[in-house]
Coordinates of C-alpha atoms in Angstrom, one line a residue:
X26 CA 0.0 0.0 0.0
X27 CA 1.3 3.4 -1.0
X28 CA 0.7 6.0 1.7
X29 CA 2.1 8.9 -0.3
X30 CA 0.8 10.5 -3.4
X31 CA -1.8 7.8 -3.9
X32 CA -3.1 8.8 -0.5
X33 CA -2.3 5.5 1.0
X34 CA -4.1 3.6 -1.7
X35 CA -6.9 5.5 -0.2
X36 CA -5.6 4.9 3.3
X37 CA -8.6 5.5 3.5
X38 CA -9.6 2.0 3.0
X39 CA -11.3 2.4 -0.3
X40 CA -9.0 -0.2 -1.9
X41 CA -9.9 -3.4 -0.1
X42 CA -7.5 -5.5 1.9
X43 CA -4.4 -7.6 1.6
X44 CA -2.2 -9.7 3.7
X45 CA 0.8 -7.4 4.5
X46 CA 2.2 -10.0 6.9
X47 CA 2.8 -12.4 3.9
X48 CA 4.6 -9.8 1.8
X49 CA 8.3 -10.6 1.4
X50 CA 10.4 -7.4 1.3
X51 CA 12.8 -5.3 3.3
X52 CA 12.1 -2.3 5.5
X53 CA 13.5 0.6 3.5
X54 CA 13.9 2.8 6.6
X55 CA 16.6 0.3 7.7
X56 CA 18.6 0.5 4.5
X57 CA 18.2 4.2 3.5
X58 CA 21.2 6.6 3.9
X59 CA 21.3 8.2 7.4
X60 CA 21.0 11.7 5.9
X61 CA 17.7 10.9 4.2
X62 CA 16.3 9.3 7.3
X63 CA 17.3 12.4 9.3
X64 CA 15.5 14.6 6.8
X65 CA 12.4 12.6 7.1
X66 CA 12.5 12.7 10.9
X67 CA 13.1 16.5 10.8
X68 CA 10.1 16.9 8.6
X69 CA 8.0 15.0 11.1
X70 CA 9.2 16.4 14.3
X71 CA 7.0 19.5 14.7
X72 CA 3.8 17.9 13.3
X73 CA 1.1 17.8 16.0
X74 CA 0.1 14.3 17.1
X75 CA 2.5 12.7 14.6
X76 CA 3.0 9.5 16.6
X77 CA 0.4 7.2 18.1
X78 CA -2.6 5.1 17.1
X79 CA -4.8 5.2 20.2
X80 CA -6.3 8.4 21.7
X81 CA -9.1 9.7 23.9
X82 CA -10.8 13.0 23.3
X83 CA -12.8 14.4 26.3
X84 CA -14.9 17.5 26.6
X85 CA -16.8 17.5 29.9
X86 CA -18.7 14.2 30.1
X87 CA -18.4 13.6 26.3
X88 CA -15.8 11.0 25.3
X89 CA -14.4 9.8 22.0
X90 CA -12.0 6.8 21.9
X91 CA -10.1 7.1 18.6
X92 CA -8.3 4.4 16.8
X93 CA -6.0 5.1 13.8
X94 CA -6.5 2.1 11.5
X95 CA -4.7 0.4 8.7
X96 CA -7.0 -0.9 6.0
X97 CA -4.9 -3.9 5.0
X98 CA -4.8 -7.2 6.9
X99 CA -2.0 -8.1 9.2
X100 CA -1.8 -10.7 12.0
X101 CA -0.7 -7.9 14.4
X102 CA -4.1 -6.4 14.2
X103 CA -5.4 -9.0 16.6
X104 CA -3.3 -7.6 19.5
X105 CA -4.7 -4.1 18.8
X106 CA -8.2 -5.4 18.5
X107 CA -8.0 -7.1 21.9
X108 CA -6.6 -4.0 23.4
X109 CA -9.6 -1.9 22.4
X110 CA -12.3 -4.5 23.0
X111 CA -13.3 -3.0 26.4
X112 CA -14.0 0.5 25.3
X113 CA -15.6 -0.8 22.1
X114 CA -18.0 -3.0 24.2
X115 CA -18.9 0.1 26.3
X116 CA -19.4 2.4 23.4
X117 CA -22.7 3.8 22.4
X118 CA -21.7 3.6 18.7
X119 CA -18.7 2.9 16.5
X120 CA -18.1 5.5 13.8
X121 CA -16.0 4.4 10.8
X122 CA -15.3 5.9 7.4
X123 CA -17.7 3.5 5.7
X124 CA -19.9 0.8 7.3
X125 CA -21.2 -2.4 5.7
X126 CA -24.2 -0.7 4.0
X127 CA -22.0 2.0 2.4
X128 CA -19.5 -0.6 1.2
X129 CA -22.3 -2.6 -0.3
X130 CA -23.7 0.4 -2.1
X131 CA -20.2 1.2 -3.4
X132 CA -19.8 -2.3 -4.7
X133 CA -23.2 -2.2 -6.3
X134 CA -22.5 1.1 -8.0
X135 CA -19.2 -0.1 -9.4
X136 CA -20.9 -3.2 -10.7
X137 CA -23.8 -1.4 -12.3
X138 CA -21.7 1.5 -13.8
X139 CA -18.2 0.6 -15.0
X140 CA -17.7 4.1 -16.2
X141 CA -17.0 5.1 -12.5
X142 CA -13.6 3.4 -13.0
X143 CA -13.3 3.2 -16.7
X144 CA -13.3 6.2 -19.1
X145 CA -15.0 4.9 -22.3
X146 CA -14.6 8.1 -24.3
X147 CA -11.5 10.1 -23.3
X148 CA -8.0 9.5 -24.5
X149 CA -6.4 6.3 -23.3
X150 CA -3.5 6.1 -20.9
X151 CA -1.1 5.0 -23.7
X152 CA -2.1 8.2 -25.5
X153 CA -1.4 10.3 -22.4
X154 CA 1.8 8.7 -21.3
X155 CA 5.2 8.5 -22.9
X156 CA 5.8 5.0 -24.5
X157 CA 8.3 4.0 -21.8
X158 CA 5.9 5.1 -19.1
X159 CA 3.0 3.1 -20.6
X160 CA 5.2 0.0 -20.9
X161 CA 6.2 0.2 -17.3
X162 CA 2.6 0.9 -16.3
X163 CA 1.2 -2.0 -18.3
X164 CA 3.8 -4.4 -16.8
X165 CA 2.9 -3.2 -13.3
X166 CA -0.8 -3.5 -13.8
X167 CA -0.4 -7.0 -15.3
X168 CA 1.3 -8.1 -12.1
X169 CA -1.8 -6.8 -10.3
X170 CA -4.1 -8.9 -12.5
X171 CA -5.2 -6.2 -14.9
X172 CA -4.3 -6.7 -18.6
X173 CA -3.1 -3.8 -20.7
X174 CA -6.2 -3.7 -22.8
X175 CA -8.2 -3.0 -19.6
X176 CA -5.7 -0.8 -17.9
X177 CA -5.5 1.5 -20.9
X178 CA -9.0 2.9 -20.2
X179 CA -9.0 3.0 -16.5
X180 CA -9.4 6.4 -14.8
X181 CA -6.0 7.7 -13.6
X182 CA -7.0 8.0 -9.9
X183 CA -7.8 4.3 -9.9
X184 CA -4.6 3.3 -11.6
X185 CA -2.5 5.3 -9.2
X186 CA -4.4 3.6 -6.3
X187 CA -3.7 0.2 -7.8
X188 CA 0.0 0.9 -8.1
X189 CA 0.2 1.6 -4.4
X190 CA -1.0 -2.0 -3.7
X191 CA 1.7 -4.6 -3.9
X192 CA 0.9 -7.8 -5.8
X193 CA 1.5 -9.9 -2.7
X194 CA -1.3 -7.9 -0.9
X195 CA -3.7 -8.4 -3.8
X196 CA -2.9 -12.1 -3.9
X197 CA -3.4 -12.5 -0.2
X198 CA -6.9 -10.8 -0.5
X199 CA -7.8 -13.2 -3.3
X200 CA -6.7 -16.2 -1.4
X201 CA -8.5 -15.7 2.0
X202 CA -10.2 -12.4 2.1
X203 CA -8.4 -11.3 5.3
X204 CA -9.5 -8.0 6.7
X205 CA -7.9 -4.8 7.9
X206 CA -8.5 -3.3 11.3
X207 CA -11.5 -1.3 10.1
X208 CA -13.4 -4.4 9.1
X209 CA -12.3 -6.2 12.2
X210 CA -13.6 -3.4 14.4
X211 CA -16.9 -3.4 12.5
X212 CA -17.3 -7.2 12.8
X213 CA -16.5 -7.1 16.5
X214 CA -18.9 -4.3 17.1
X215 CA -21.7 -6.2 15.4
X216 CA -20.9 -9.3 17.5
X217 CA -21.2 -7.1 20.6
X218 CA -24.4 -5.4 19.4
X219 CA -22.7 -2.0 19.1
X220 CA -24.3 0.1 16.3
X221 CA -22.0 1.1 13.4
X222 CA -22.4 4.5 11.8
X223 CA -20.5 6.0 8.8
X224 CA -18.6 9.2 8.9
X225 CA -19.3 10.0 5.2
X226 CA -21.5 9.0 2.3
X227 CA -20.8 5.8 0.3
X228 CA -19.9 7.7 -2.9
X229 CA -17.2 10.0 -1.3
X230 CA -14.4 8.3 -3.3
X231 CA -15.8 9.6 -6.5
X232 CA -15.7 13.2 -5.4
X233 CA -12.1 13.1 -4.1
X234 CA -10.5 13.6 -7.5
X235 CA -13.2 15.3 -9.5
X236 CA -11.5 18.7 -9.6
X237 CA -8.1 17.5 -10.7
X238 CA -6.7 18.7 -14.0
X239 CA -5.8 16.2 -16.7
X240 CA -2.1 17.0 -16.1
X241 CA -2.4 16.4 -12.3
X242 CA -4.1 13.1 -13.0
X243 CA -1.2 11.9 -15.1
X244 CA 1.4 13.3 -12.7
X245 CA -0.3 11.2 -10.0
X246 CA 0.5 8.1 -12.0
X247 CA 4.0 9.2 -12.8
X248 CA 4.7 9.9 -9.1
X249 CA 3.4 6.4 -8.1
X250 CA 4.9 4.4 -11.0
X251 CA 8.6 4.1 -9.9
X252 CA 7.7 2.5 -6.6
X253 CA 5.5 -0.2 -8.2
X254 CA 8.7 -2.1 -9.0
X255 CA 9.5 -2.5 -5.3
X256 CA 5.9 -2.4 -3.9
X257 CA 6.6 -5.4 -1.6
X258 CA 9.4 -3.4 0.1
X259 CA 7.0 -0.4 0.4
X260 CA 4.4 -2.7 1.9
X261 CA 6.8 -4.0 4.6
X262 CA 8.2 -0.5 5.3
X263 CA 4.9 1.3 5.7
X264 CA 3.2 -1.6 7.6
X265 CA 6.1 -1.7 10.1
X266 CA 5.9 2.1 10.5
X267 CA 2.2 1.9 11.2
X268 CA 2.6 -0.8 13.9
X269 CA 5.4 1.3 15.5
X270 CA 3.0 4.2 15.6
X271 CA 5.1 6.4 13.4
X272 CA 2.1 7.7 11.6
X273 CA 3.3 10.9 9.8
X274 CA 6.7 9.4 9.0
X275 CA 4.7 7.3 6.5
X276 CA 3.6 10.4 4.7
X277 CA 7.0 12.1 4.6
X278 CA 8.6 8.8 3.4
X279 CA 6.3 9.0 0.3
X280 CA 7.3 12.6 -0.3
X281 CA 11.1 12.0 -0.1
X282 CA 10.8 8.9 -2.2
X283 CA 8.9 10.8 -4.9
X284 CA 11.7 13.5 -4.8
X285 CA 14.2 10.8 -5.6
X286 CA 12.4 8.5 -8.0
X287 CA 9.3 10.0 -9.7
X288 CA 11.1 12.1 -12.3
X289 CA 9.0 15.2 -11.1
X290 CA 10.6 18.3 -9.7
X291 CA 10.5 18.9 -6.0
X292 CA 7.9 21.7 -6.6
X293 CA 5.7 19.3 -8.6
X294 CA 5.9 16.7 -5.9
X295 CA 5.1 19.2 -3.2
X296 CA 2.1 20.4 -5.2
X297 CA 0.8 16.9 -5.6
X298 CA 1.4 16.1 -1.9
X299 CA -0.5 19.3 -1.0
X300 CA -3.3 18.4 -3.3
X301 CA -3.5 14.8 -2.0
X302 CA -3.4 16.0 1.7
X303 CA -6.1 18.6 1.1
X304 CA -8.4 16.4 -1.0
X305 CA -8.0 13.1 0.8
X306 CA -7.5 14.1 4.4
X307 CA -8.0 17.7 5.4
X308 CA -11.4 18.3 3.8
X309 CA -12.7 14.9 5.0
X310 CA -11.3 15.6 8.5
X311 CA -13.2 18.8 8.7
X312 CA -16.5 17.1 7.6
X313 CA -16.0 14.3 10.2
X314 CA -15.9 16.6 13.2
X315 CA -19.6 17.3 13.3
X316 CA -20.8 13.6 13.2
X317 CA -18.1 12.7 15.8
X318 CA -19.0 15.4 18.3
X319 CA -22.8 14.9 17.7
X320 CA -22.5 11.2 18.4
X321 CA -20.4 11.9 21.5
X322 CA -22.9 14.4 22.8
X323 CA -25.8 12.1 22.3
X324 CA -23.9 9.2 23.9
X325 CA -23.0 11.4 27.0
X326 CA -26.8 11.9 27.6
X327 CA -26.9 8.1 28.1
X328 CA -23.8 8.0 30.3
X329 CA -21.7 6.5 27.5
X330 CA -18.8 7.4 25.2
X331 CA -18.3 6.5 21.5
X332 CA -15.5 4.9 19.5
X333 CA -14.2 6.0 16.1
X334 CA -11.9 4.1 13.8
X335 CA -10.4 5.6 10.7
X336 CA -7.2 5.7 8.7
X337 CA -4.2 6.7 10.9
X338 CA -3.1 9.4 8.5
X339 CA -6.2 11.4 9.5
X340 CA -4.9 11.8 13.0
X341 CA -1.8 14.1 12.8
X342 CA -1.3 17.6 11.6
X343 CA -2.8 21.1 12.0
X344 CA -5.8 19.9 10.0
X345 CA -5.8 16.4 11.5
X346 CA -8.8 15.2 13.5
X347 CA -7.1 15.4 16.8
X348 CA -6.0 19.0 16.4
X349 CA -9.4 20.0 15.0
X350 CA -11.1 18.5 18.1
X351 CA -8.6 20.3 20.3
X352 CA -9.5 23.6 18.7
X353 CA -13.1 23.0 19.7
X354 CA -12.2 22.5 23.4
X355 CA -11.5 18.8 23.6
X356 CA -8.7 17.5 25.7
X357 CA -6.6 15.0 23.8
X358 CA -4.9 12.1 25.6
X359 CA -2.6 9.5 24.1
X360 CA -3.5 6.0 25.3
X361 CA -0.3 4.3 24.3
X362 CA 2.6 3.5 26.7

């Protein structure tokens, strides 16, 4: 899973799940030059709430237990799930990016209207990319089970997302359907009789990229393409970072990797990163505050709190969920260690 320019293969959970624990690769943080690692750590240092997966927000008698999730499967999720079972069982409601009903509606829409992912009328990707870029892209998509004749007409946002998913993750999903932490939380809540509510509509994914220019769409592919060749290493690197709680380091890793390998200028990379952060995180974070606080207020009237689980990259930063809650008078407490 790519957590950088493809916004974490919709980190965001819109890409399904894979078995990261079965991917064979190396942790790139362990092999990168010390100077590059130092630059990444420096970029992360001053970001609010940049480290940690488990938090509690409290305002008076209103309580939100917040879990930063990872949408791909990994056996290490079981320990985290066990850790949060008690507050989940006591919660008035579990809020997630998309619940079972929203996922079912999304699946139905994609089945009934292939043009949501396929552009039947516009120029094809081979026409929009340089020959060597298209060859590299078609090879990468073939490894992910998509032949060139199909990949040629896919919408760029979907292609960029697919490039962020390693073939081993996709194979793991096909073999056993293993779930990420979001789905595990939902399943456990249902077992406990805890209601599940979505934070956003089922069709949110289709609005995330609608105002991108054609050039930005293709640059998103170009920024993602170089890493497709070592996607298993990416999967191991970013999964390990997640379980270590180094949330924002994941984002900056994608930025510095794009500086080195995308063929885009630093300014172009920065523009794409800003666009991705704004479209895929900041705007959504702002929209989530109202349903989070409303649910917590209603739960407090019944003497209960709520739990929220969503992609961990939504936690840090000045426009992250934790800072936005803090600005509204909530006290934020880290629950780890």
